[in-house]
Amino acid sequence: MPELPEVETVVRQLSSKLVGQKIVKIDIRDHLVVSSTIKKIIPAKILGISRYGKWIILNLDQHRYLVIHLRMTGHFYYIPKENNPSLFPQKYVAGIFHLDSGSHLTFNSIRRFERIFSTNQKGFAKLLAKLGPDPLAENFTFPHFNSLLNRFPHANIKTKLMDQHFLAGVGNIYAQEALYRAKINPLQRIQEISPPKLKQLYSTLRTLLQQAIDHNGTTVHNFAHIDGKGDFQNFLAVYQKDKCQKSHLITRIVQAGRSTYYCPVCQK
DNA sequence: CGAGGTACCTGACAGC
DNA sequence: TGCTGTCAGGTACCTC
């Protein structure tokens, strides 16, 4: 499940391979996933690649952008020109980008929830306006986090952490792990949580995300980054676990249609 | 405002 | 073998 750390890993790898190259052609195999409007912006030079929450942005020349969301099963394969493209997975290929170097970038989508489209500066600004702050941004301080939380005293803490309008990048796995580390019950409303615990949540969330990036993300189900798989799944404490680190039984509940795993003993 | 549900999708897996 | 049901889940959109 690509969340912030997984997307960050993909962005770093894409950057090292693609920046400076020019997209000269695109083959669209799945029009649901890859917008056909992309054809109109080609050729396009890739100036830079960045991440906003879970969105990947390819910054192209002439103030154009290629926007990608990996959802659950989106995956890029980079095929250097010396490699035979037929040796790479042919299944679930939604689009193939041809680069001026002779290399290829394929985008594979299993569940077809994934999206790639092009946009201009206006569309790009509109996308960003919908997103909350990035929890790893330098200017994202505890007072900032606290003031955001205070605007939703009645909201459920776990659901709010996953709300991209509130905070951009945190998904189901890292929301649960952060709450476990901060010893906060996922059923609590924001106003019920003590200020010291909120402070703890702030710092633990940032540490957690940074550690996951250092491990190239978490690999569960289908996620793999371009150059292999991350290994942060070995450091998860509650997600899909039977027992917590103190051997208490983990409980699974459903919140907003999503599984939440937590320890009723450690997370009062 | 917030909670809950549904739709979008396909594959993995359990159970009969 | 082959079917059915459940689960995985990010986001948009709807209702209460």
PDB file of C-alpha atoms (C1' of nucleotides) in Angstrom:
ATOM      1  CA  MET A   1       0.000   0.000   0.000  1.00  0.00           C
ATOM      2  CA  PRO A   2       1.916   2.995  -1.090  1.00  0.00           C
ATOM      3  CA  GLU A   3       1.712   5.681   1.575  1.00  0.00           C
ATOM      4  CA  LEU A   4       4.103   8.579   2.101  1.00  0.00           C
ATOM      5  CA  PRO A   5       7.314   6.534   2.654  1.00  0.00           C
ATOM      6  CA  GLU A   6       6.643   4.213  -0.278  1.00  0.00           C
ATOM      7  CA  VAL A   7       5.807   7.092  -2.598  1.00  0.00           C
ATOM      8  CA  GLU A   8       8.908   8.968  -1.437  1.00  0.00           C
ATOM      9  CA  THR A   9      11.009   5.902  -2.251  1.00  0.00           C
ATOM     10  CA  VAL A  10       9.545   5.694  -5.738  1.00  0.00           C
ATOM     11  CA  VAL A  11      10.075   9.438  -6.290  1.00  0.00           C
ATOM     12  CA  ARG A  12      13.751   9.218  -5.355  1.00  0.00           C
ATOM     13  CA  GLN A  13      14.289   6.331  -7.720  1.00  0.00           C
ATOM     14  CA  LEU A  14      12.384   7.956 -10.558  1.00  0.00           C
ATOM     15  CA  SER A  15      14.390  11.149 -10.035  1.00  0.00           C
ATOM     16  CA  SER A  16      17.709   9.393 -10.328  1.00  0.00           C
ATOM     17  CA  LYS A  17      16.680   7.763 -13.587  1.00  0.00           C
ATOM     18  CA  LEU A  18      14.409  10.212 -15.366  1.00  0.00           C
ATOM     19  CA  VAL A  19      15.365  13.817 -14.700  1.00  0.00           C
ATOM     20  CA  GLY A  20      16.803  15.385 -17.823  1.00  0.00           C
ATOM     21  CA  GLN A  21      15.259  12.819 -20.139  1.00  0.00           C
ATOM     22  CA  LYS A  22      12.582  13.607 -22.646  1.00  0.00           C
ATOM     23  CA  ILE A  23       9.355  11.663 -23.108  1.00  0.00           C
ATOM     24  CA  VAL A  24       9.061  11.202 -26.863  1.00  0.00           C
ATOM     25  CA  LYS A  25       6.143   8.784 -27.097  1.00  0.00           C
ATOM     26  CA  ILE A  26       3.546   7.033 -25.002  1.00  0.00           C
ATOM     27  CA  ASP A  27       1.677   3.792 -25.624  1.00  0.00           C
ATOM     28  CA  ILE A  28      -1.563   3.686 -23.695  1.00  0.00           C
ATOM     29  CA  ARG A  29      -2.799   0.183 -22.984  1.00  0.00           C
ATOM     30  CA  ASP A  30      -5.396   1.024 -20.344  1.00  0.00           C
ATOM     31  CA  HIS A  31      -7.320   4.236 -20.943  1.00  0.00           C
ATOM     32  CA  LEU A  32      -9.017   4.045 -17.579  1.00  0.00           C
ATOM     33  CA  VAL A  33      -5.677   4.374 -15.805  1.00  0.00           C
ATOM     34  CA  VAL A  34      -3.716   6.540 -18.214  1.00  0.00           C
ATOM     35  CA  SER A  35      -5.428   9.645 -19.528  1.00  0.00           C
ATOM     36  CA  SER A  36      -5.263  10.002 -23.274  1.00  0.00           C
ATOM     37  CA  THR A  37      -4.719  13.755 -22.871  1.00  0.00           C
ATOM     38  CA  ILE A  38      -1.080  12.932 -22.123  1.00  0.00           C
ATOM     39  CA  LYS A  39      -0.521  12.410 -25.842  1.00  0.00           C
ATOM     40  CA  LYS A  40      -1.028  16.122 -26.390  1.00  0.00           C
ATOM     41  CA  ILE A  41       1.879  17.183 -24.199  1.00  0.00           C
ATOM     42  CA  ILE A  42       4.450  14.967 -25.868  1.00  0.00           C
ATOM     43  CA  PRO A  43       7.318  15.567 -26.430  1.00  0.00           C
ATOM     44  CA  ALA A  44       8.078  16.789 -22.941  1.00  0.00           C
ATOM     45  CA  LYS A  45      11.290  17.145 -20.999  1.00  0.00           C
ATOM     46  CA  ILE A  46      11.343  16.007 -17.358  1.00  0.00           C
ATOM     47  CA  LEU A  47      12.767  18.824 -15.250  1.00  0.00           C
ATOM     48  CA  GLY A  48      12.161  17.404 -11.817  1.00  0.00           C
ATOM     49  CA  ILE A  49      10.111  14.920  -9.796  1.00  0.00           C
ATOM     50  CA  SER A  50       8.484  15.572  -6.465  1.00  0.00           C
ATOM     51  CA  ARG A  51       5.889  14.271  -4.051  1.00  0.00           C
ATOM     52  CA  TYR A  52       2.877  15.922  -2.457  1.00  0.00           C
ATOM     53  CA  GLY A  53       1.289  13.603   0.041  1.00  0.00           C
ATOM     54  CA  LYS A  54       0.845  10.389  -1.909  1.00  0.00           C
ATOM     55  CA  TRP A  55       0.858  12.136  -5.293  1.00  0.00           C
ATOM     56  CA  ILE A  56       3.850  11.951  -7.614  1.00  0.00           C
ATOM     57  CA  ILE A  57       4.453  15.004  -9.767  1.00  0.00           C
ATOM     58  CA  LEU A  58       6.638  15.041 -12.853  1.00  0.00           C
ATOM     59  CA  ASN A  59       7.553  18.629 -13.492  1.00  0.00           C
ATOM     60  CA  LEU A  60       7.775  19.031 -17.267  1.00  0.00           C
ATOM     61  CA  ASP A  61       8.941  21.882 -19.449  1.00  0.00           C
ATOM     62  CA  GLN A  62       6.531  24.633 -20.525  1.00  0.00           C
ATOM     63  CA  HIS A  63       4.811  24.614 -17.104  1.00  0.00           C
ATOM     64  CA  ARG A  64       3.187  21.254 -17.616  1.00  0.00           C
ATOM     65  CA  TYR A  65       2.865  18.435 -15.121  1.00  0.00           C
ATOM     66  CA  LEU A  66       2.359  14.711 -15.166  1.00  0.00           C
ATOM     67  CA  VAL A  67       0.454  13.647 -12.073  1.00  0.00           C
ATOM     68  CA  ILE A  68       0.473  10.071 -10.788  1.00  0.00           C
ATOM     69  CA  HIS A  69      -1.325   8.322  -7.963  1.00  0.00           C
ATOM     70  CA  LEU A  70      -0.195   4.771  -7.178  1.00  0.00           C
ATOM     71  CA  ARG A  71      -3.269   3.968  -5.092  1.00  0.00           C
ATOM     72  CA  MET A  72      -2.684   0.359  -4.070  1.00  0.00           C
ATOM     73  CA  THR A  73      -1.145  -1.495  -6.953  1.00  0.00           C
ATOM     74  CA  GLY A  74       0.532   1.064  -9.196  1.00  0.00           C
ATOM     75  CA  HIS A  75       4.058   0.122 -10.127  1.00  0.00           C
ATOM     76  CA  PHE A  76       6.761   1.557 -12.340  1.00  0.00           C
ATOM     77  CA  TYR A  77       9.343  -0.512 -14.153  1.00  0.00           C
ATOM     78  CA  TYR A  78      12.349   1.255 -15.626  1.00  0.00           C
ATOM     79  CA  ILE A  79      13.862  -0.494 -18.594  1.00  0.00           C
ATOM     80  CA  PRO A  80      17.312   0.824 -19.567  1.00  0.00           C
ATOM     81  CA  LYS A  81      17.934   0.935 -23.295  1.00  0.00           C
ATOM     82  CA  GLU A  82      20.402  -1.952 -23.147  1.00  0.00           C
ATOM     83  CA  ASN A  83      17.690  -4.234 -21.747  1.00  0.00           C
ATOM     84  CA  ASN A  84      15.101  -6.013 -23.795  1.00  0.00           C
ATOM     85  CA  PRO A  85      11.658  -4.642 -22.887  1.00  0.00           C
ATOM     86  CA  SER A  86      10.098  -8.061 -23.367  1.00  0.00           C
ATOM     87  CA  LEU A  87      11.989  -9.342 -20.321  1.00  0.00           C
ATOM     88  CA  PHE A  88       9.936  -7.130 -18.018  1.00  0.00           C
ATOM     89  CA  PRO A  89       6.468  -8.005 -16.723  1.00  0.00           C
ATOM     90  CA  GLN A  90       3.966  -7.651 -19.539  1.00  0.00           C
ATOM     91  CA  LYS A  91       0.908  -8.205 -17.391  1.00  0.00           C
ATOM     92  CA  TYR A  92      -1.122  -5.244 -16.146  1.00  0.00           C
ATOM     93  CA  VAL A  93       0.821  -2.754 -18.258  1.00  0.00           C
ATOM     94  CA  ALA A  94      -1.298   0.401 -18.425  1.00  0.00           C
ATOM     95  CA  GLY A  95       1.163   2.637 -20.216  1.00  0.00           C
ATOM     96  CA  ILE A  96       4.653   2.684 -21.694  1.00  0.00           C
ATOM     97  CA  PHE A  97       6.696   5.878 -21.824  1.00  0.00           C
ATOM     98  CA  HIS A  98       9.384   6.021 -24.495  1.00  0.00           C
ATOM     99  CA  LEU A  99      12.346   8.199 -23.547  1.00  0.00           C
ATOM    100  CA  ASP A 100      14.796   9.936 -25.845  1.00  0.00           C
ATOM    101  CA  SER A 101      17.671   7.922 -24.368  1.00  0.00           C
ATOM    102  CA  GLY A 102      16.112   4.755 -25.763  1.00  0.00           C
ATOM    103  CA  SER A 103      15.025   3.643 -22.303  1.00  0.00           C
ATOM    104  CA  HIS A 104      11.428   2.862 -21.357  1.00  0.00           C
ATOM    105  CA  LEU A 105       9.270   3.403 -18.320  1.00  0.00           C
ATOM    106  CA  THR A 106       6.230   1.187 -17.925  1.00  0.00           C
ATOM    107  CA  PHE A 107       3.386   1.777 -15.519  1.00  0.00           C
ATOM    108  CA  ASN A 108       1.627  -1.343 -14.323  1.00  0.00           C
ATOM    109  CA  SER A 109      -1.727  -1.365 -12.601  1.00  0.00           C
ATOM    110  CA  ILE A 110      -3.331  -4.498 -11.224  1.00  0.00           C
ATOM    111  CA  ARG A 111      -6.504  -3.159  -9.679  1.00  0.00           C
ATOM    112  CA  ARG A 112      -6.923  -0.331 -12.166  1.00  0.00           C
ATOM    113  CA  PHE A 113      -7.533   2.251  -9.436  1.00  0.00           C
ATOM    114  CA  GLU A 114      -4.313   3.989 -10.332  1.00  0.00           C
ATOM    115  CA  ARG A 115      -4.288   7.227 -12.283  1.00  0.00           C
ATOM    116  CA  ILE A 116      -1.910   9.188 -14.503  1.00  0.00           C
ATOM    117  CA  PHE A 117      -2.924  12.460 -16.117  1.00  0.00           C
ATOM    118  CA  SER A 118      -1.370  15.657 -17.368  1.00  0.00           C
ATOM    119  CA  THR A 119      -2.228  19.121 -16.188  1.00  0.00           C
ATOM    120  CA  ASN A 120      -1.135  22.748 -16.342  1.00  0.00           C
ATOM    121  CA  GLN A 121      -0.094  25.127 -13.601  1.00  0.00           C
ATOM    122  CA  LYS A 122      -3.685  25.914 -12.730  1.00  0.00           C
ATOM    123  CA  GLY A 123      -4.682  22.271 -12.408  1.00  0.00           C
ATOM    124  CA  PHE A 124      -1.567  21.567 -10.408  1.00  0.00           C
ATOM    125  CA  ALA A 125      -2.381  24.392  -7.965  1.00  0.00           C
ATOM    126  CA  LYS A 126      -5.912  23.068  -7.650  1.00  0.00           C
ATOM    127  CA  LEU A 127      -4.634  19.632  -6.742  1.00  0.00           C
ATOM    128  CA  LEU A 128      -2.314  21.001  -4.080  1.00  0.00           C
ATOM    129  CA  ALA A 129      -5.037  23.207  -2.613  1.00  0.00           C
ATOM    130  CA  LYS A 130      -7.028  20.108  -1.691  1.00  0.00           C
ATOM    131  CA  LEU A 131      -4.209  18.543   0.282  1.00  0.00           C
ATOM    132  CA  GLY A 132      -3.282  19.101   3.902  1.00  0.00           C
ATOM    133  CA  PRO A 133       0.312  19.744   4.970  1.00  0.00           C
ATOM    134  CA  ASP A 134       3.013  17.144   4.547  1.00  0.00           C
ATOM    135  CA  PRO A 135       3.902  15.718   7.966  1.00  0.00           C
ATOM    136  CA  LEU A 136       7.592  15.615   7.073  1.00  0.00           C
ATOM    137  CA  ALA A 137       7.784  19.192   5.824  1.00  0.00           C
ATOM    138  CA  GLU A 138      10.296  21.312   7.708  1.00  0.00           C
ATOM    139  CA  ASN A 139       7.709  23.950   8.553  1.00  0.00           C
ATOM    140  CA  PHE A 140       5.280  21.355   9.889  1.00  0.00           C
ATOM    141  CA  THR A 141       5.767  22.029  13.591  1.00  0.00           C
ATOM    142  CA  PHE A 142       3.882  20.759  16.616  1.00  0.00           C
ATOM    143  CA  PRO A 143       2.001  24.075  17.046  1.00  0.00           C
ATOM    144  CA  HIS A 144       0.918  23.731  13.430  1.00  0.00           C
ATOM    145  CA  PHE A 145      -0.256  20.130  13.950  1.00  0.00           C
ATOM    146  CA  ASN A 146      -1.940  21.084  17.216  1.00  0.00           C
ATOM    147  CA  SER A 147      -3.848  23.990  15.703  1.00  0.00           C
ATOM    148  CA  LEU A 148      -5.079  21.731  12.903  1.00  0.00           C
ATOM    149  CA  LEU A 149      -6.255  19.136  15.412  1.00  0.00           C
ATOM    150  CA  ASN A 150      -8.012  21.758  17.508  1.00  0.00           C
ATOM    151  CA  ARG A 151     -10.233  22.601  14.587  1.00  0.00           C
ATOM    152  CA  PHE A 152     -11.773  19.108  14.778  1.00  0.00           C
ATOM    153  CA  PRO A 153     -12.256  18.340  18.473  1.00  0.00           C
ATOM    154  CA  HIS A 154     -15.064  15.853  17.828  1.00  0.00           C
ATOM    155  CA  ALA A 155     -13.394  13.942  15.036  1.00  0.00           C
ATOM    156  CA  ASN A 156     -11.952  10.487  15.492  1.00  0.00           C
ATOM    157  CA  ILE A 157      -8.162  10.628  15.646  1.00  0.00           C
ATOM    158  CA  LYS A 158      -7.395   7.662  13.394  1.00  0.00           C
ATOM    159  CA  THR A 159      -9.838   8.652  10.681  1.00  0.00           C
ATOM    160  CA  LYS A 160      -8.500  12.216  10.768  1.00  0.00           C
ATOM    161  CA  LEU A 161      -4.876  11.125  10.415  1.00  0.00           C
ATOM    162  CA  MET A 162      -5.839   9.349   7.213  1.00  0.00           C
ATOM    163  CA  ASP A 163      -7.795  12.297   5.857  1.00  0.00           C
ATOM    164  CA  GLN A 164      -5.688  13.732   3.009  1.00  0.00           C
ATOM    165  CA  HIS A 165      -7.362  17.138   3.294  1.00  0.00           C
ATOM    166  CA  PHE A 166      -6.154  17.267   6.884  1.00  0.00           C
ATOM    167  CA  LEU A 167      -2.706  15.711   6.515  1.00  0.00           C
ATOM    168  CA  ALA A 168      -1.270  14.518   3.220  1.00  0.00           C
ATOM    169  CA  GLY A 169       0.534  11.204   3.027  1.00  0.00           C
ATOM    170  CA  VAL A 170      -0.599   9.117   5.986  1.00  0.00           C
ATOM    171  CA  GLY A 171      -2.623   6.016   5.154  1.00  0.00           C
ATOM    172  CA  ASN A 172      -4.058   3.089   7.024  1.00  0.00           C
ATOM    173  CA  ILE A 173      -0.837   1.367   8.042  1.00  0.00           C
ATOM    174  CA  TYR A 174       1.130   4.357   9.321  1.00  0.00           C
ATOM    175  CA  ALA A 175      -1.895   5.852  11.108  1.00  0.00           C
ATOM    176  CA  GLN A 176      -2.236   2.646  13.129  1.00  0.00           C
ATOM    177  CA  GLU A 177       1.461   2.324  13.824  1.00  0.00           C
ATOM    178  CA  ALA A 178       1.782   5.954  14.929  1.00  0.00           C
ATOM    179  CA  LEU A 179      -1.142   5.574  17.335  1.00  0.00           C
ATOM    180  CA  TYR A 180       0.367   2.429  18.822  1.00  0.00           C
ATOM    181  CA  ARG A 181       3.722   4.112  19.330  1.00  0.00           C
ATOM    182  CA  ALA A 182       2.042   7.137  20.923  1.00  0.00           C
ATOM    183  CA  LYS A 183      -0.152   4.853  23.079  1.00  0.00           C
ATOM    184  CA  ILE A 184      -3.362   6.430  21.817  1.00  0.00           C
ATOM    185  CA  ASN A 185      -6.561   4.442  21.368  1.00  0.00           C
ATOM    186  CA  PRO A 186      -7.732   4.718  17.729  1.00  0.00           C
ATOM    187  CA  LEU A 187     -11.342   5.119  18.859  1.00  0.00           C
ATOM    188  CA  GLN A 188     -10.666   8.350  20.725  1.00  0.00           C
ATOM    189  CA  ARG A 189     -11.955  11.738  19.700  1.00  0.00           C
ATOM    190  CA  ILE A 190      -9.307  14.403  19.365  1.00  0.00           C
ATOM    191  CA  GLN A 191     -10.553  16.436  22.338  1.00  0.00           C
ATOM    192  CA  GLU A 192     -10.243  13.388  24.610  1.00  0.00           C
ATOM    193  CA  ILE A 193      -6.497  13.097  24.037  1.00  0.00           C
ATOM    194  CA  SER A 194      -4.157  14.865  26.453  1.00  0.00           C
ATOM    195  CA  PRO A 195      -1.764  17.526  25.102  1.00  0.00           C
ATOM    196  CA  PRO A 196       1.344  15.492  26.041  1.00  0.00           C
ATOM    197  CA  LYS A 197      -0.002  12.551  24.052  1.00  0.00           C
ATOM    198  CA  LEU A 198      -0.691  14.764  21.050  1.00  0.00           C
ATOM    199  CA  LYS A 199       2.867  16.032  21.291  1.00  0.00           C
ATOM    200  CA  GLN A 200       3.995  12.428  21.414  1.00  0.00           C
ATOM    201  CA  LEU A 201       1.885  11.615  18.381  1.00  0.00           C
ATOM    202  CA  TYR A 202       3.446  14.458  16.440  1.00  0.00           C
ATOM    203  CA  SER A 203       7.022  13.406  17.077  1.00  0.00           C
ATOM    204  CA  THR A 204       6.336   9.692  16.736  1.00  0.00           C
ATOM    205  CA  LEU A 205       4.579  10.181  13.418  1.00  0.00           C
ATOM    206  CA  ARG A 206       7.527  12.045  11.950  1.00  0.00           C
ATOM    207  CA  THR A 207      10.046   9.547  13.307  1.00  0.00           C
ATOM    208  CA  LEU A 208       7.997   6.644  12.034  1.00  0.00           C
ATOM    209  CA  LEU A 209       7.670   8.035   8.510  1.00  0.00           C
ATOM    210  CA  GLN A 210      11.359   8.900   8.354  1.00  0.00           C
ATOM    211  CA  GLN A 211      12.363   5.425   9.550  1.00  0.00           C
ATOM    212  CA  ALA A 212      10.106   3.857   6.937  1.00  0.00           C
ATOM    213  CA  ILE A 213      11.739   5.965   4.222  1.00  0.00           C
ATOM    214  CA  ASP A 214      15.150   4.848   5.463  1.00  0.00           C
ATOM    215  CA  HIS A 215      13.957   1.280   4.917  1.00  0.00           C
ATOM    216  CA  ASN A 216      12.578   2.007   1.447  1.00  0.00           C
ATOM    217  CA  GLY A 217       9.019   1.654   2.710  1.00  0.00           C
ATOM    218  CA  THR A 218       6.803  -1.219   3.743  1.00  0.00           C
ATOM    219  CA  THR A 219       6.163  -4.180   1.479  1.00  0.00           C
ATOM    220  CA  VAL A 220       2.820  -5.849   2.034  1.00  0.00           C
ATOM    221  CA  HIS A 221       0.544  -7.374  -0.567  1.00  0.00           C
ATOM    222  CA  ASN A 222       1.613  -5.941  -3.890  1.00  0.00           C
ATOM    223  CA  PHE A 223       3.834  -3.007  -3.133  1.00  0.00           C
ATOM    224  CA  ALA A 224       7.346  -2.998  -4.533  1.00  0.00           C
ATOM    225  CA  HIS A 225       9.388  -0.005  -5.497  1.00  0.00           C
ATOM    226  CA  ILE A 226      11.318   0.227  -8.717  1.00  0.00           C
ATOM    227  CA  ASP A 227      14.513  -1.371  -7.552  1.00  0.00           C
ATOM    228  CA  GLY A 228      13.027  -4.025  -5.307  1.00  0.00           C
ATOM    229  CA  LYS A 229      11.127  -4.136  -2.074  1.00  0.00           C
ATOM    230  CA  GLY A 230      11.244  -2.115   1.123  1.00  0.00           C
ATOM    231  CA  ASP A 231      11.586  -3.910   4.448  1.00  0.00           C
ATOM    232  CA  PHE A 232       9.827  -1.701   6.975  1.00  0.00           C
ATOM    233  CA  GLN A 233       7.154  -4.395   7.358  1.00  0.00           C
ATOM    234  CA  ASN A 234       9.637  -6.013   9.754  1.00  0.00           C
ATOM    235  CA  PHE A 235       9.234  -3.052  12.081  1.00  0.00           C
ATOM    236  CA  LEU A 236       5.444  -2.874  12.200  1.00  0.00           C
ATOM    237  CA  ALA A 237       3.973  -3.340  15.671  1.00  0.00           C
ATOM    238  CA  VAL A 238       0.235  -3.740  15.207  1.00  0.00           C
ATOM    239  CA  TYR A 239      -0.803  -3.853  11.547  1.00  0.00           C
ATOM    240  CA  GLN A 240      -2.043  -7.391  10.830  1.00  0.00           C
ATOM    241  CA  LYS A 241      -0.386  -8.656  13.997  1.00  0.00           C
ATOM    242  CA  ASP A 242      -1.787 -11.073  16.578  1.00  0.00           C
ATOM    243  CA  LYS A 243       0.157  -9.765  19.548  1.00  0.00           C
ATOM    244  CA  CYS A 244       1.759  -6.443  20.388  1.00  0.00           C
ATOM    245  CA  GLN A 245       5.377  -6.006  21.473  1.00  0.00           C
ATOM    246  CA  LYS A 246       4.318  -6.674  25.074  1.00  0.00           C
ATOM    247  CA  SER A 247       2.496  -9.873  24.081  1.00  0.00           C
ATOM    248  CA  HIS A 248      -1.002  -8.480  24.548  1.00  0.00           C
ATOM    249  CA  LEU A 249      -3.643  -9.631  22.104  1.00  0.00           C
ATOM    250  CA  ILE A 250      -4.270  -7.235  19.218  1.00  0.00           C
ATOM    251  CA  THR A 251      -7.849  -6.273  18.405  1.00  0.00           C
ATOM    252  CA  ARG A 252      -9.115  -5.646  14.875  1.00  0.00           C
ATOM    253  CA  ILE A 253     -11.969  -3.232  14.362  1.00  0.00           C
ATOM    254  CA  VAL A 254     -13.369  -1.450  11.318  1.00  0.00           C
ATOM    255  CA  GLN A 255     -13.340   2.348  11.123  1.00  0.00           C
ATOM    256  CA  ALA A 256     -14.598   4.232   8.096  1.00  0.00           C
ATOM    257  CA  GLY A 257     -14.601   0.951   6.218  1.00  0.00           C
ATOM    258  CA  ARG A 258     -10.942   0.238   6.986  1.00  0.00           C
ATOM    259  CA  SER A 259      -9.308  -2.251   9.309  1.00  0.00           C
ATOM    260  CA  THR A 260      -7.726  -0.864  12.439  1.00  0.00           C
ATOM    261  CA  TYR A 261      -5.434  -3.027  14.525  1.00  0.00           C
ATOM    262  CA  TYR A 262      -4.606  -1.863  18.024  1.00  0.00           C
ATOM    263  CA  CYS A 263      -3.637  -3.052  21.475  1.00  0.00           C
ATOM    264  CA  PRO A 264      -6.434  -2.387  24.000  1.00  0.00           C
ATOM    265  CA  VAL A 265      -3.959  -2.677  26.872  1.00  0.00           C
ATOM    266  CA  CYS A 266      -1.184  -0.381  25.609  1.00  0.00           C
ATOM    267  CA  GLN A 267      -3.523   2.063  23.889  1.00  0.00           C
ATOM    268  CA  LYS A 268      -5.924   3.258  26.567  1.00  0.00           C
TER     269      LYS A 268
ATOM    270  C1'  DC B   1     -19.379  18.876  11.450  1.00  0.00           C
ATOM    271  C1'  DG B   2     -18.736  13.875  11.463  1.00  0.00           C
ATOM    272  C1'  DA B   3     -19.873   9.153  10.736  1.00  0.00           C
ATOM    273  C1'  DG B   4     -21.127   5.686   7.754  1.00  0.00           C
ATOM    274  C1'  DG B   5     -21.961   3.637   3.394  1.00  0.00           C
ATOM    275  C1'  DT B   6     -21.019   2.784  -1.628  1.00  0.00           C
ATOM    276  C1'  DA B   7     -18.512   2.700  -5.901  1.00  0.00           C
ATOM    277  C1'  DC B   8     -14.504   1.914  -8.312  1.00  0.00           C
ATOM    278  C1'  DC B   9     -11.331  -2.634  -9.408  1.00  0.00           C
ATOM    279  C1'  DT B  10      -8.872  -7.284  -9.303  1.00  0.00           C
ATOM    280  C1'  DG B  11      -6.404 -10.974  -7.030  1.00  0.00           C
ATOM    281  C1'  DA B  12      -5.640 -13.959  -3.093  1.00  0.00           C
ATOM    282  C1'  DC B  13      -7.433 -17.065  -0.217  1.00  0.00           C
ATOM    283  C1'  DA B  14     -10.709 -19.740   2.753  1.00  0.00           C
ATOM    284  C1'  DG B  15     -14.408 -22.856   2.758  1.00  0.00           C
ATOM    285  C1'  DC B  16     -17.625 -25.986   0.820  1.00  0.00           C
TER     286       DC B  16
ATOM    287  C1'  DT C   1     -12.400 -28.581  -9.906  1.00  0.00           C
ATOM    288  C1'  DG C   2     -15.113 -24.742  -9.347  1.00  0.00           C
ATOM    289  C1'  DC C   3     -17.924 -21.842  -7.146  1.00  0.00           C
ATOM    290  C1'  DT C   4     -18.999 -18.182  -3.527  1.00  0.00           C
ATOM    291  C1'  DG C   5     -17.796 -14.939  -0.150  1.00  0.00           C
ATOM    292  C1'  DT C   6     -14.526 -11.970   2.090  1.00  0.00           C
ATOM    293  C1'  DC C   7     -10.745  -9.007   2.353  1.00  0.00           C
ATOM    294  C1'  DA C   8      -7.245  -5.692   0.778  1.00  0.00           C
ATOM    295  C1'  DG C   9      -7.794  -0.121   0.372  1.00  0.00           C
ATOM    296  C1'  DG C  10      -7.257   5.603  -1.504  1.00  0.00           C
ATOM    297  C1'  DT C  11     -10.409   8.694  -2.991  1.00  0.00           C
ATOM    298  C1'  DA C  12     -14.805  10.794  -4.378  1.00  0.00           C
ATOM    299  C1'  DC C  13     -19.317  11.230  -3.425  1.00  0.00           C
ATOM    300  C1'  DC C  14     -23.578  10.554  -1.067  1.00  0.00           C
ATOM    301  C1'  DT C  15     -26.833  10.465   2.963  1.00  0.00           C
ATOM    302  C1'  DC C  16     -28.199  11.071   7.700  1.00  0.00           C
TER     303       DC C  16
END
